[in-house]
Short mmCIF file of C-alpha atoms in Angstrom, two decimals:
data_model
loop_
_atom_site.label_atom_id
_atom_site.label_comp_id
_atom_site.label_asym_id
_atom_site.label_seq_id
_atom_site.Cartn_x
_atom_site.Cartn_y
_atom_site.Cartn_z
CA MET A 1 -9.38 -67.20 32.28
CA GLU A 2 -9.14 -70.59 34.62
CA GLN A 3 -11.58 -72.07 33.67
CA GLN A 4 -10.11 -71.82 30.32
CA GLY A 5 -6.78 -72.11 30.87
CA PHE A 6 -7.56 -75.32 32.81
CA GLU A 7 -9.63 -76.65 29.52
CA PHE A 8 -6.29 -75.93 27.93
CA ASP A 9 -4.05 -78.43 29.70
CA SER A 10 -6.57 -80.88 29.57
CA ILE A 11 -6.64 -81.61 26.24
CA GLN A 12 -3.03 -81.19 25.87
CA GLN A 13 -3.41 -83.93 28.36
CA SER A 14 -5.57 -85.97 26.30
CA ARG A 15 -3.78 -85.35 23.59
CA GLN A 16 -0.65 -87.08 25.60
CA ARG A 17 -2.50 -89.54 26.20
CA ARG A 18 -3.53 -90.77 23.03
CA GLY A 19 -1.13 -90.04 21.05
CA SER A 20 -1.47 -89.18 16.76
CA PRO A 21 -2.14 -91.80 14.30
CA LYS A 22 0.39 -90.18 12.42
CA ALA A 23 3.00 -90.16 15.08
CA ALA A 24 2.05 -93.72 16.35
CA ALA A 25 2.74 -94.73 12.66
CA VAL A 26 5.85 -93.09 11.81
CA SER A 27 7.57 -94.60 15.10
CA GLY A 28 5.84 -97.80 14.33
CA GLN A 29 5.22 -98.79 17.66
CA PRO A 30 1.47 -99.87 17.22
CA GLU A 31 -1.70 -97.99 18.94
CA LYS A 32 -2.71 -99.92 21.58
CA GLN A 33 -5.39 -97.52 23.16
CA ALA A 34 -8.65 -97.21 21.61
CA THR A 35 -9.40 -95.09 18.64
CA PRO A 36 -8.82 -91.42 18.33
CA LYS A 37 -10.65 -89.06 18.25
CA ILE A 38 -11.05 -87.66 14.97
CA PHE A 39 -11.86 -83.78 14.46
CA THR A 40 -12.90 -82.09 11.82
CA VAL A 41 -11.06 -79.11 10.31
CA SER A 42 -13.68 -76.84 12.02
CA GLU A 43 -14.09 -78.62 15.18
CA LEU A 44 -10.85 -78.52 15.42
CA THR A 45 -10.26 -74.74 14.19
CA ARG A 46 -13.40 -74.18 16.40
CA ASN A 47 -10.92 -75.54 19.77
CA VAL A 48 -7.48 -73.83 18.67
CA ARG A 49 -9.88 -70.48 18.58
CA ALA A 50 -11.36 -71.37 22.13
CA LEU A 51 -8.07 -72.31 23.52
CA LEU A 52 -6.33 -68.55 21.84
CA GLU A 53 -8.80 -66.44 22.74
CA GLY A 54 -9.22 -68.12 26.11
CA HIS A 55 -5.54 -67.83 26.75
CA PHE A 56 -4.44 -64.28 25.22
CA PRO A 57 -8.24 -62.77 25.60
CA GLU A 58 -5.56 -59.14 26.56
CA VAL A 59 -2.18 -58.63 25.70
CA TRP A 60 -0.09 -56.06 24.78
CA VAL A 61 2.71 -57.22 21.80
CA SER A 62 5.58 -54.74 20.79
CA GLY A 63 6.45 -55.15 16.78
CA GLU A 64 7.16 -53.39 13.41
CA ILE A 65 4.04 -53.12 11.10
CA SER A 66 4.81 -53.85 7.55
CA ASN A 67 2.11 -54.89 4.66
CA PHE A 68 0.06 -52.04 5.76
CA ARG A 69 -3.90 -51.85 4.00
CA SER A 70 -6.75 -49.90 4.55
CA PRO A 71 -9.29 -50.94 2.70
CA SER A 72 -12.74 -48.94 1.88
CA SER A 73 -14.41 -51.02 4.87
CA GLY A 74 -12.50 -48.45 6.94
CA HIS A 75 -10.55 -51.60 9.15
CA PHE A 76 -6.62 -51.74 8.91
CA TYR A 77 -5.17 -55.19 8.09
CA PHE A 78 -1.61 -55.60 8.34
CA THR A 79 1.65 -57.27 9.96
CA LEU A 80 3.06 -56.97 12.57
CA LYS A 81 6.60 -58.03 12.89
CA ASP A 82 10.57 -58.88 14.53
CA GLU A 83 13.26 -60.34 13.29
CA GLN A 84 12.06 -63.77 13.55
CA ALA A 85 8.01 -63.73 13.35
CA GLN A 86 5.50 -61.92 12.19
CA LEU A 87 1.75 -61.48 13.66
CA ALA A 88 -1.22 -60.90 11.13
CA SER A 89 -2.99 -57.81 12.75
CA VAL A 90 -6.41 -56.35 12.48
CA MET A 91 -7.81 -52.58 13.40
CA PHE A 92 -11.67 -52.14 13.10
CA ARG A 93 -13.31 -49.09 11.97
CA GLY A 94 -14.28 -47.76 15.68
CA ALA A 95 -10.90 -48.14 17.20
CA ASN A 96 -8.84 -46.94 14.38
CA SER A 97 -10.73 -43.64 14.11
CA GLN A 98 -9.95 -43.06 17.70
CA ILE A 99 -5.67 -42.85 16.88
CA PRO A 100 -4.78 -39.51 16.29
CA PHE A 101 -1.43 -40.69 14.05
CA LYS A 102 -1.29 -42.69 11.01
CA LEU A 103 -0.56 -46.20 10.95
CA GLU A 104 2.12 -47.06 7.68
CA ASP A 105 4.83 -49.42 7.18
CA GLY A 106 7.93 -49.37 9.14
CA LEU A 107 5.64 -47.62 12.62
CA GLU A 108 7.31 -49.41 15.30
CA VAL A 109 4.41 -49.62 18.08
CA ILE A 110 3.01 -51.47 20.48
CA CYS A 111 -0.59 -52.95 20.17
CA HIS A 112 -3.17 -53.76 23.06
CA GLY A 113 -5.80 -56.38 21.58
CA ARG A 114 -6.99 -59.68 21.79
CA ILE A 115 -5.50 -62.90 19.76
CA THR A 116 -8.65 -64.92 17.46
CA VAL A 117 -7.93 -67.04 15.27
CA TYR A 118 -10.20 -66.38 11.56
CA GLU A 119 -11.42 -70.06 11.01
CA THR A 120 -12.26 -69.00 7.34
CA ARG A 121 -8.16 -69.16 6.96
CA GLY A 122 -7.20 -71.40 9.92
CA GLN A 123 -5.03 -68.45 10.85
CA TYR A 124 -4.44 -66.90 13.87
CA GLN A 125 -4.58 -62.91 14.82
CA ILE A 126 -4.52 -60.26 16.77
CA VAL A 127 -7.87 -57.90 16.96
CA VAL A 128 -6.23 -54.37 17.60
CA ASP A 129 -8.53 -51.92 19.91
CA HIS A 130 -5.68 -49.94 20.72
CA CYS A 131 -1.98 -48.93 19.19
CA GLU A 132 0.36 -46.07 20.60
CA PRO A 133 4.11 -45.40 18.66
CA LYS A 134 6.92 -46.71 20.18
CA GLY A 135 9.28 -44.89 22.32
CA ILE A 136 7.10 -41.34 20.89
CA GLY A 137 3.85 -39.77 22.38
CA ALA A 138 0.99 -40.66 20.17
CA LEU A 139 0.25 -36.73 19.30
CA GLN A 140 3.65 -36.03 18.94
CA LEU A 141 3.87 -39.10 16.10
CA ALA A 142 0.34 -37.53 14.67
CA PHE A 143 2.34 -34.07 14.66
CA GLU A 144 5.05 -35.09 12.83
CA GLN A 145 3.36 -36.73 10.68
CA LEU A 146 1.08 -34.13 9.27
CA LYS A 147 3.65 -31.47 9.68
CA LYS A 148 5.58 -33.80 6.95
CA LYS A 149 2.69 -34.35 4.48
CA LEU A 150 1.57 -30.17 4.60
CA SER A 151 5.27 -29.37 4.41
CA GLU A 152 5.95 -31.82 1.18
CA GLU A 153 2.36 -30.58 -0.10
CA GLY A 154 3.62 -26.68 0.34
CA LEU A 155 1.45 -25.10 2.69
CA PHE A 156 4.05 -24.04 4.83
CA ASP A 157 6.05 -22.58 1.69
CA ALA A 158 7.66 -18.70 2.47
CA LYS A 159 5.23 -18.07 -1.62
CA ASN A 160 2.28 -18.57 0.03
CA LYS A 161 2.37 -16.19 2.72
CA LYS A 162 0.58 -13.25 2.48
CA PRO A 163 1.37 -9.81 3.73
CA LEU A 164 -0.32 -8.31 6.61
CA PRO A 165 -2.06 -4.67 6.31
CA PHE A 166 -0.69 -1.94 7.48
CA LEU A 167 -2.97 -0.59 9.77
CA PRO A 168 -5.87 -3.06 9.78
CA LYS A 169 -9.63 -0.76 10.28
CA LYS A 170 -10.78 -4.75 11.39
CA ILE A 171 -9.90 -7.23 13.01
CA GLY A 172 -11.06 -11.12 12.78
CA VAL A 173 -10.45 -12.93 16.06
CA VAL A 174 -11.21 -16.71 16.27
CA THR A 175 -11.06 -18.09 19.74
CA SER A 176 -13.41 -18.44 23.22
CA PRO A 177 -14.99 -15.70 24.36
CA THR A 178 -14.70 -16.80 27.52
CA GLY A 179 -10.41 -17.88 27.59
CA ALA A 180 -7.55 -15.05 28.77
CA ALA A 181 -6.14 -15.07 25.01
CA ILE A 182 -9.18 -12.74 24.12
CA ARG A 183 -8.62 -10.42 26.91
CA ASP A 184 -4.85 -10.15 25.94
CA ILE A 185 -5.57 -9.34 22.62
CA LEU A 186 -8.25 -7.11 23.21
CA LYS A 187 -6.48 -5.89 25.81
CA VAL A 188 -2.87 -5.00 23.83
CA LEU A 189 -5.43 -3.81 20.82
CA HIS A 190 -6.76 -0.64 23.02
CA GLN A 191 -3.74 0.24 23.70
CA ARG A 192 -1.80 0.47 20.71
CA PHE A 193 -4.59 1.31 19.18
CA GLU A 194 -7.98 2.47 20.75
CA SER A 195 -9.92 2.83 17.23
CA THR A 196 -9.51 -0.78 15.87
CA ASN A 197 -12.83 -2.69 15.31
CA VAL A 198 -12.67 -6.49 16.20
CA LEU A 199 -14.93 -9.46 15.20
CA LEU A 200 -14.82 -12.17 16.96
CA ILE A 201 -15.89 -15.47 16.31
CA PRO A 202 -16.31 -17.75 19.38
CA VAL A 203 -15.51 -20.98 19.31
CA ARG A 204 -14.52 -24.18 21.46
CA VAL A 205 -10.68 -24.11 21.25
CA GLN A 206 -10.30 -27.46 22.65
CA GLY A 207 -12.50 -31.26 23.21
CA GLU A 208 -14.07 -33.15 20.33
CA GLY A 209 -15.42 -30.72 17.46
CA ALA A 210 -13.33 -27.58 18.17
CA ALA A 211 -10.80 -28.04 15.11
CA GLU A 212 -14.45 -28.16 12.59
CA GLU A 213 -15.76 -24.78 14.46
CA VAL A 214 -12.26 -23.51 14.17
CA ALA A 215 -12.20 -23.96 10.03
CA GLU A 216 -15.62 -22.80 10.15
CA ALA A 217 -14.86 -19.84 11.80
CA ILE A 218 -11.83 -18.95 9.59
CA PHE A 219 -14.38 -20.08 6.57
CA LEU A 220 -17.09 -17.40 7.69
CA LEU A 221 -14.83 -14.49 8.25
CA ASN A 222 -13.19 -15.31 4.54
CA LYS A 223 -17.25 -14.63 3.39
CA ARG A 224 -17.16 -11.29 4.75
CA ASP A 225 -15.44 -8.27 2.76
CA ASP A 226 -14.72 -5.90 6.11
CA ILE A 227 -11.58 -8.06 7.62
CA ASP A 228 -8.18 -6.80 7.07
CA VAL A 229 -6.63 -9.53 9.50
CA MET A 230 -7.47 -11.92 11.77
CA ILE A 231 -5.97 -14.03 14.49
CA VAL A 232 -6.49 -17.85 15.16
CA GLY A 233 -5.81 -19.13 18.82
CA ARG A 234 -6.04 -19.76 21.99
CA GLY A 235 -4.27 -19.33 25.58
CA GLY A 236 -1.75 -22.22 26.97
CA GLY A 237 -2.63 -25.66 27.88
CA SER A 238 -1.13 -29.45 27.38
CA MET A 239 -0.53 -30.54 24.07
CA GLU A 240 -3.62 -32.31 24.27
CA ASP A 241 -5.84 -29.08 24.92
CA LEU A 242 -3.41 -27.95 21.97
CA TRP A 243 -4.18 -30.30 19.42
CA ALA A 244 -7.58 -28.64 17.91
CA PHE A 245 -4.94 -26.59 16.24
CA ASN A 246 -2.32 -29.36 15.08
CA GLU A 247 -5.15 -31.02 13.24
CA GLU A 248 -5.62 -30.72 9.56
CA VAL A 249 -9.01 -29.07 9.12
CA VAL A 250 -8.02 -26.58 10.68
CA ALA A 251 -4.34 -26.30 8.89
CA ARG A 252 -6.01 -26.48 5.21
CA ALA A 253 -8.89 -23.45 6.35
CA ILE A 254 -6.00 -21.26 7.44
CA PHE A 255 -4.18 -22.38 4.24
CA ALA A 256 -7.43 -21.53 2.11
CA SER A 257 -8.20 -18.01 3.71
CA LYS A 258 -7.45 -14.86 1.64
CA ILE A 259 -7.68 -12.53 4.78
CA PRO A 260 -3.73 -13.01 6.33
CA VAL A 261 -4.03 -15.26 9.27
CA VAL A 262 -2.31 -14.61 12.13
CA SER A 263 -1.97 -18.12 14.44
CA ALA A 264 -1.79 -17.65 18.22
CA VAL A 265 -1.65 -20.61 20.06
CA GLY A 266 -0.23 -21.34 23.77
CA HIS A 267 2.45 -19.90 24.67
CA GLU A 268 6.43 -19.30 23.09
CA ILE A 269 7.41 -22.89 23.35
CA ASP A 270 4.14 -24.09 21.14
CA PHE A 271 4.77 -24.85 18.67
CA THR A 272 1.55 -25.96 16.24
CA ILE A 273 0.41 -27.32 12.76
CA ALA A 274 -1.14 -23.87 12.83
CA ASP A 275 1.62 -21.94 13.29
CA PHE A 276 3.33 -23.17 10.30
CA VAL A 277 0.69 -22.10 7.72
CA ALA A 278 -0.54 -18.82 8.91
CA ASP A 279 1.28 -16.31 7.54
CA VAL A 280 2.50 -15.22 10.70
CA ARG A 281 2.96 -17.11 13.89
CA ALA A 282 2.41 -14.77 16.83
CA PRO A 283 4.51 -16.37 19.87
CA THR A 284 1.33 -15.05 22.52
CA PRO A 285 -1.63 -14.03 21.43
CA SER A 286 -0.55 -10.55 23.21
CA ALA A 287 2.13 -10.73 21.06
CA ALA A 288 -0.55 -10.99 17.47
CA ALA A 289 -2.29 -8.04 18.93
CA GLU A 290 1.15 -6.32 18.78
CA ILE A 291 1.99 -7.80 15.10
CA VAL A 292 -1.47 -6.91 13.83
CA VAL A 293 -1.15 -3.13 14.75
CA PRO A 294 0.78 -0.59 15.15
CA ARG A 295 1.64 1.71 18.33
CA ARG A 296 -1.13 4.63 17.33
CA ARG A 297 1.35 7.24 19.42
CA ASP A 298 3.99 6.18 16.87
CA LEU A 299 2.21 6.89 13.92
CA LEU A 300 1.36 10.22 15.00
CA GLU A 301 4.71 11.21 15.38
CA HIS A 302 5.77 9.95 12.26
CA ILE A 303 3.07 12.55 10.59
CA GLU A 304 4.72 15.03 13.00
CA GLU A 305 7.57 14.37 11.79
CA LEU A 306 6.79 14.42 7.97
CA LYS A 307 4.91 18.05 8.49
CA GLN A 308 7.58 19.48 10.39
CA GLN A 309 9.56 18.54 7.43
CA LEU A 310 7.62 20.06 5.08
CA PHE A 311 7.03 22.99 6.67
CA LYS A 312 10.35 23.41 6.74
CA SER A 313 11.52 22.44 3.27
CA PRO A 314 9.96 25.32 1.45
CA LEU A 315 10.73 27.90 3.89
CA ARG A 316 14.05 27.34 3.76
CA ARG A 317 14.03 28.73 -0.22
CA PHE A 318 12.98 31.67 1.94
CA PRO A 319 15.60 33.67 1.72
CA ASP A 320 16.81 33.24 -1.81
CA LEU A 321 13.42 34.16 -2.44
CA LEU A 322 12.97 37.69 0.01
CA MET A 323 16.34 38.20 -1.55
CA ARG A 324 15.56 37.85 -5.67
CA LEU A 325 12.02 39.98 -4.33
CA ASP A 326 14.27 42.42 -3.28
CA ASP A 327 16.16 42.24 -5.66
CA LEU A 328 13.19 42.07 -8.35
CA ARG A 329 11.50 45.25 -6.28
CA GLY A 330 14.38 47.66 -6.76
CA ARG A 331 14.94 47.18 -10.66
CA LEU A 332 11.02 47.72 -10.89
CA GLN A 333 11.43 50.94 -8.88
CA PHE A 334 14.38 52.09 -11.14
CA GLY A 335 12.67 50.67 -14.17
CA TRP A 336 10.10 52.78 -13.26
CA GLN A 337 11.89 56.15 -12.91
CA VAL A 338 13.53 55.55 -16.44
CA PHE A 339 10.73 54.99 -17.88
CA TRP A 340 8.88 57.61 -16.21
CA ASP A 341 11.76 60.16 -16.78
CA LYS A 342 11.20 59.01 -20.51
CA ARG A 343 7.71 59.76 -20.39
CA SER A 344 7.89 63.28 -18.76
CA GLN A 345 10.27 64.59 -21.39
CA ASN A 346 8.62 63.20 -24.10
CA LEU A 347 5.10 65.05 -22.51
CA LYS A 348 7.39 67.89 -22.38
CA LYS A 349 8.30 68.54 -26.03
CA LEU A 350 4.62 67.37 -27.01
CA LEU A 351 3.07 70.02 -24.68
CA SER A 352 6.08 72.69 -26.65
CA ASN A 353 5.63 71.54 -30.05
CA LEU A 354 2.22 71.94 -29.09
CA ASP A 355 2.64 75.20 -27.41
CA HIS A 356 4.08 76.29 -31.16
CA LEU A 357 1.04 74.91 -32.92
CA SER A 358 -0.83 77.16 -31.15
CA PRO A 359 -3.09 79.68 -32.89
CA LEU A 360 -2.50 82.05 -30.04
CA HIS A 361 1.34 81.81 -30.85
CA ILE A 362 0.35 82.37 -34.85
CA LEU A 363 -1.63 85.55 -33.69
CA SER A 364 1.36 87.29 -31.50
CA LYS A 365 3.13 87.20 -34.98
CA GLY A 366 1.22 89.51 -36.40
CA TYR A 367 -1.74 87.52 -38.19
CA SER A 368 -5.47 87.63 -37.42
CA VAL A 369 -8.29 85.74 -37.21
CA VAL A 370 -11.53 86.73 -39.78
CA ARG A 371 -15.38 85.15 -39.13
CA LYS A 372 -18.49 86.68 -39.82
CA VAL A 373 -20.20 87.87 -36.87
CA GLY A 374 -22.21 84.81 -35.48
CA SER A 375 -20.12 82.18 -36.85
CA PRO A 376 -17.46 80.53 -35.31
CA LYS A 377 -15.57 79.29 -38.37
CA ALA A 378 -12.54 81.20 -39.35
CA LEU A 379 -12.75 82.67 -42.90
CA LYS A 380 -10.76 81.16 -45.02
CA SER A 381 -11.85 82.80 -48.81
CA SER A 382 -13.60 86.21 -49.95
CA LYS A 383 -15.60 84.12 -51.59
CA GLY A 384 -19.13 84.94 -50.46
CA LEU A 385 -18.55 88.35 -49.38
CA LYS A 386 -21.04 90.95 -49.97
CA LYS A 387 -20.83 94.43 -49.27
CA GLY A 388 -21.69 95.46 -46.17
CA ASP A 389 -21.59 92.02 -44.31
CA ASP A 390 -20.16 92.49 -40.87
CA LEU A 391 -16.57 91.16 -39.78
CA GLN A 392 -15.26 89.99 -36.30
CA VAL A 393 -11.33 90.15 -36.59
CA THR A 394 -9.42 88.66 -33.69
CA PHE A 395 -5.65 90.21 -33.47
CA HIS A 396 -3.09 88.60 -30.83
CA GLU A 397 -4.95 91.14 -28.42
CA GLY A 398 -8.20 92.77 -28.61
CA ASP A 399 -10.68 92.57 -31.45
CA CYS A 400 -12.93 94.31 -33.40
CA ILE A 401 -15.91 94.60 -36.07
CA ALA A 402 -15.48 95.33 -39.91
CA LYS A 403 -17.50 96.13 -42.34
CA VAL A 404 -17.12 94.72 -45.98
CA MET A 405 -16.63 97.70 -48.67
CA GLY A 406 -16.07 95.74 -51.49
CA PRO A 407 -13.08 93.75 -53.34
CA SER A 408 -9.94 95.19 -52.69
CA VAL A 409 -9.03 97.43 -55.76
CA LYS A 410 -5.63 95.83 -57.57
CA MET B 1 -14.84 0.44 2.71
CA ALA B 2 -15.60 4.17 1.59
CA THR B 3 -11.90 5.31 2.43
CA PRO B 4 -10.85 7.09 -0.20
CA MET B 5 -7.09 6.53 0.62
CA LYS B 6 -4.94 4.25 2.45
CA PHE B 7 -3.40 5.01 5.60
CA GLU B 8 -0.56 3.67 4.37
CA THR B 9 -0.46 4.70 1.07
CA ALA B 10 -1.16 8.60 2.00
CA VAL B 11 2.25 7.66 4.35
CA GLU B 12 4.20 7.02 1.33
CA LYS B 13 2.98 9.97 -0.44
CA LEU B 14 4.00 12.57 1.91
CA GLU B 15 7.46 11.26 2.31
CA SER B 16 7.47 10.84 -1.53
CA ILE B 17 6.69 15.07 -0.94
CA VAL B 18 8.95 15.52 1.77
CA ARG B 19 12.25 14.20 -0.19
CA LYS B 20 11.03 15.80 -3.40
CA LEU B 21 10.79 19.16 -1.74
CA GLU B 22 13.96 18.73 0.46
CA ASN B 23 15.80 17.92 -2.75
CA GLY B 24 14.69 21.17 -4.16
CA ASP B 25 14.68 20.45 -7.52
CA LEU B 26 11.14 21.79 -8.09
CA THR B 27 9.65 24.81 -9.76
CA LEU B 28 8.74 27.42 -7.35
CA GLU B 29 5.32 27.06 -8.16
CA GLU B 30 5.82 22.68 -8.42
CA SER B 31 6.14 23.31 -4.79
CA LEU B 32 3.90 25.32 -3.20
CA LYS B 33 1.77 22.60 -5.69
CA ALA B 34 3.45 19.69 -3.14
CA PHE B 35 3.47 21.80 0.00
CA GLU B 36 -0.64 22.38 -0.07
CA GLU B 37 -0.29 18.17 -0.87
CA GLY B 38 1.68 17.69 1.81
CA ILE B 39 -0.39 19.37 3.46
CA GLY B 40 -3.58 18.09 2.76
CA LEU B 41 -1.74 14.26 2.96
CA ALA B 42 -0.86 14.74 6.39
CA ARG B 43 -4.10 15.89 7.63
CA SER B 44 -5.80 13.31 6.56
CA CYS B 45 -3.04 10.89 8.17
CA GLU B 46 -3.66 12.63 11.18
CA LYS B 47 -8.10 12.05 10.78
CA ILE B 48 -7.84 8.47 10.35
CA LEU B 49 -5.48 8.02 13.60
CA LYS B 50 -7.70 10.16 15.48
CA GLU B 51 -10.91 8.31 14.75
CA ALA B 52 -13.10 7.90 17.55
CA LYS B 53 -12.71 4.11 19.46
CA GLY B 54 -13.13 0.60 17.55
CA LYS B 55 -15.68 -1.61 18.28
CA VAL B 56 -15.41 -5.02 19.43
CA GLU B 57 -18.56 -7.96 18.26
CA GLN B 58 -19.18 -10.72 17.82
CA LEU B 59 -20.71 -13.24 15.39
CA ILE B 60 -23.33 -15.39 17.20
CA LYS B 61 -25.61 -18.47 15.58
CA LYS B 62 -28.84 -17.76 16.44
CA GLU B 63 -31.70 -20.20 14.75
CA GLY B 64 -29.03 -20.42 12.10
CA LYS B 65 -28.64 -17.76 11.56
CA TRP B 66 -24.97 -15.59 11.93
CA GLU B 67 -26.14 -12.28 14.30
CA THR B 68 -23.71 -9.62 15.23
CA GLN B 69 -23.36 -8.66 19.17
CA SER B 70 -21.88 -6.21 20.73
CA PHE B 71 -18.89 -8.35 22.89
CA ASP B 72 -17.95 -7.51 25.95
CA ILE B 73 -16.08 -9.48 28.38
#
């Protein structure tokens, strides 16, 4: 730098000494000195470039981004400007992939880089290797930008939120296998509802590639059919630590999930993009476990209560019922009595009728029954009787044998 | 997923049965039937709630394949 500075000075000095041919002509003072050096455009440009690059190998500059372009090469081209001046700027792909937020027109930034000259156009410019927003952290800005974008796309809309199951049989958990989050979640689940099944997808929750792992785990759980709800999160940390949950790939995976997602990132005060997309945001991993399963004791109590009501409700009708039964029994007894009395009277009548019809009754009136001896049939006619037949005559009291003497004499 | 009825469905049904019984506009035969159904629902709810301790597993990628393993902290 020192040496280059010297070179810059020496060129200036030599220019002062020689003056410019044009300037000399305008002033009308004849040029007494030796013929001035005539540069080619390339030579001059190269010189200017060497001067500028030598003098500004590293510089910080603040300004507003305008005319931002990002062609398919992946490089960023923009102009940094303030009220009075502008500076052509380029940020190559390798450098711009490192910034978490999006460059856009109107954004006030502070850039770090080197000044160079784009010889083909004779334009000086800054090659930016680092850029940060002015007055706000880079991550904070990235967060605000993504939040705005996804919100406009409808990823946070209430109408897209899925209800959580009342009593999940199996819960998917996407978090680190060694973090505080999984310990807290399992502890609370165990306390509330011991029979809950848990499937953990162990992932890295911070650092390079963590967001992609979290997103893949969410997709993986969605390929199964045994998961009723999932918890996605990690324990507390700095904004950088929680950053994976502010990345678009995680937000998209949560939004695409058919299984309801409960986000549980950091502490109560930490809000991440994942929280806005999730169906339910839990303030902490422990709280997520509380949200996801009811307390078994409460449910058992509720069922017991319902059972009591169930037993009570038909029993409450029973006094009426018993009275009705008593009443019916009384009526039944009375009815039977009436029925029986009527029947027995009929029977008595029948018996007396029977009595009147009995042959014995007729005999008592002086009639007799005549049969041939050895035949059970009572004779109704004298036809067929011959002289000398033996007849048995039965009276009301006793009987005798008689002999046929002949037809009666008229 | 071989559960015949979800817990919440069973509870809702049980609650509506209790309400109907308490309203008392069922015939004796209907209320006895409802009572029986209610007891059955209460039993299956309790059965779900008293199921054995759940399993905690993790999904690990091994030689390119996902494998379920038990998980202990």
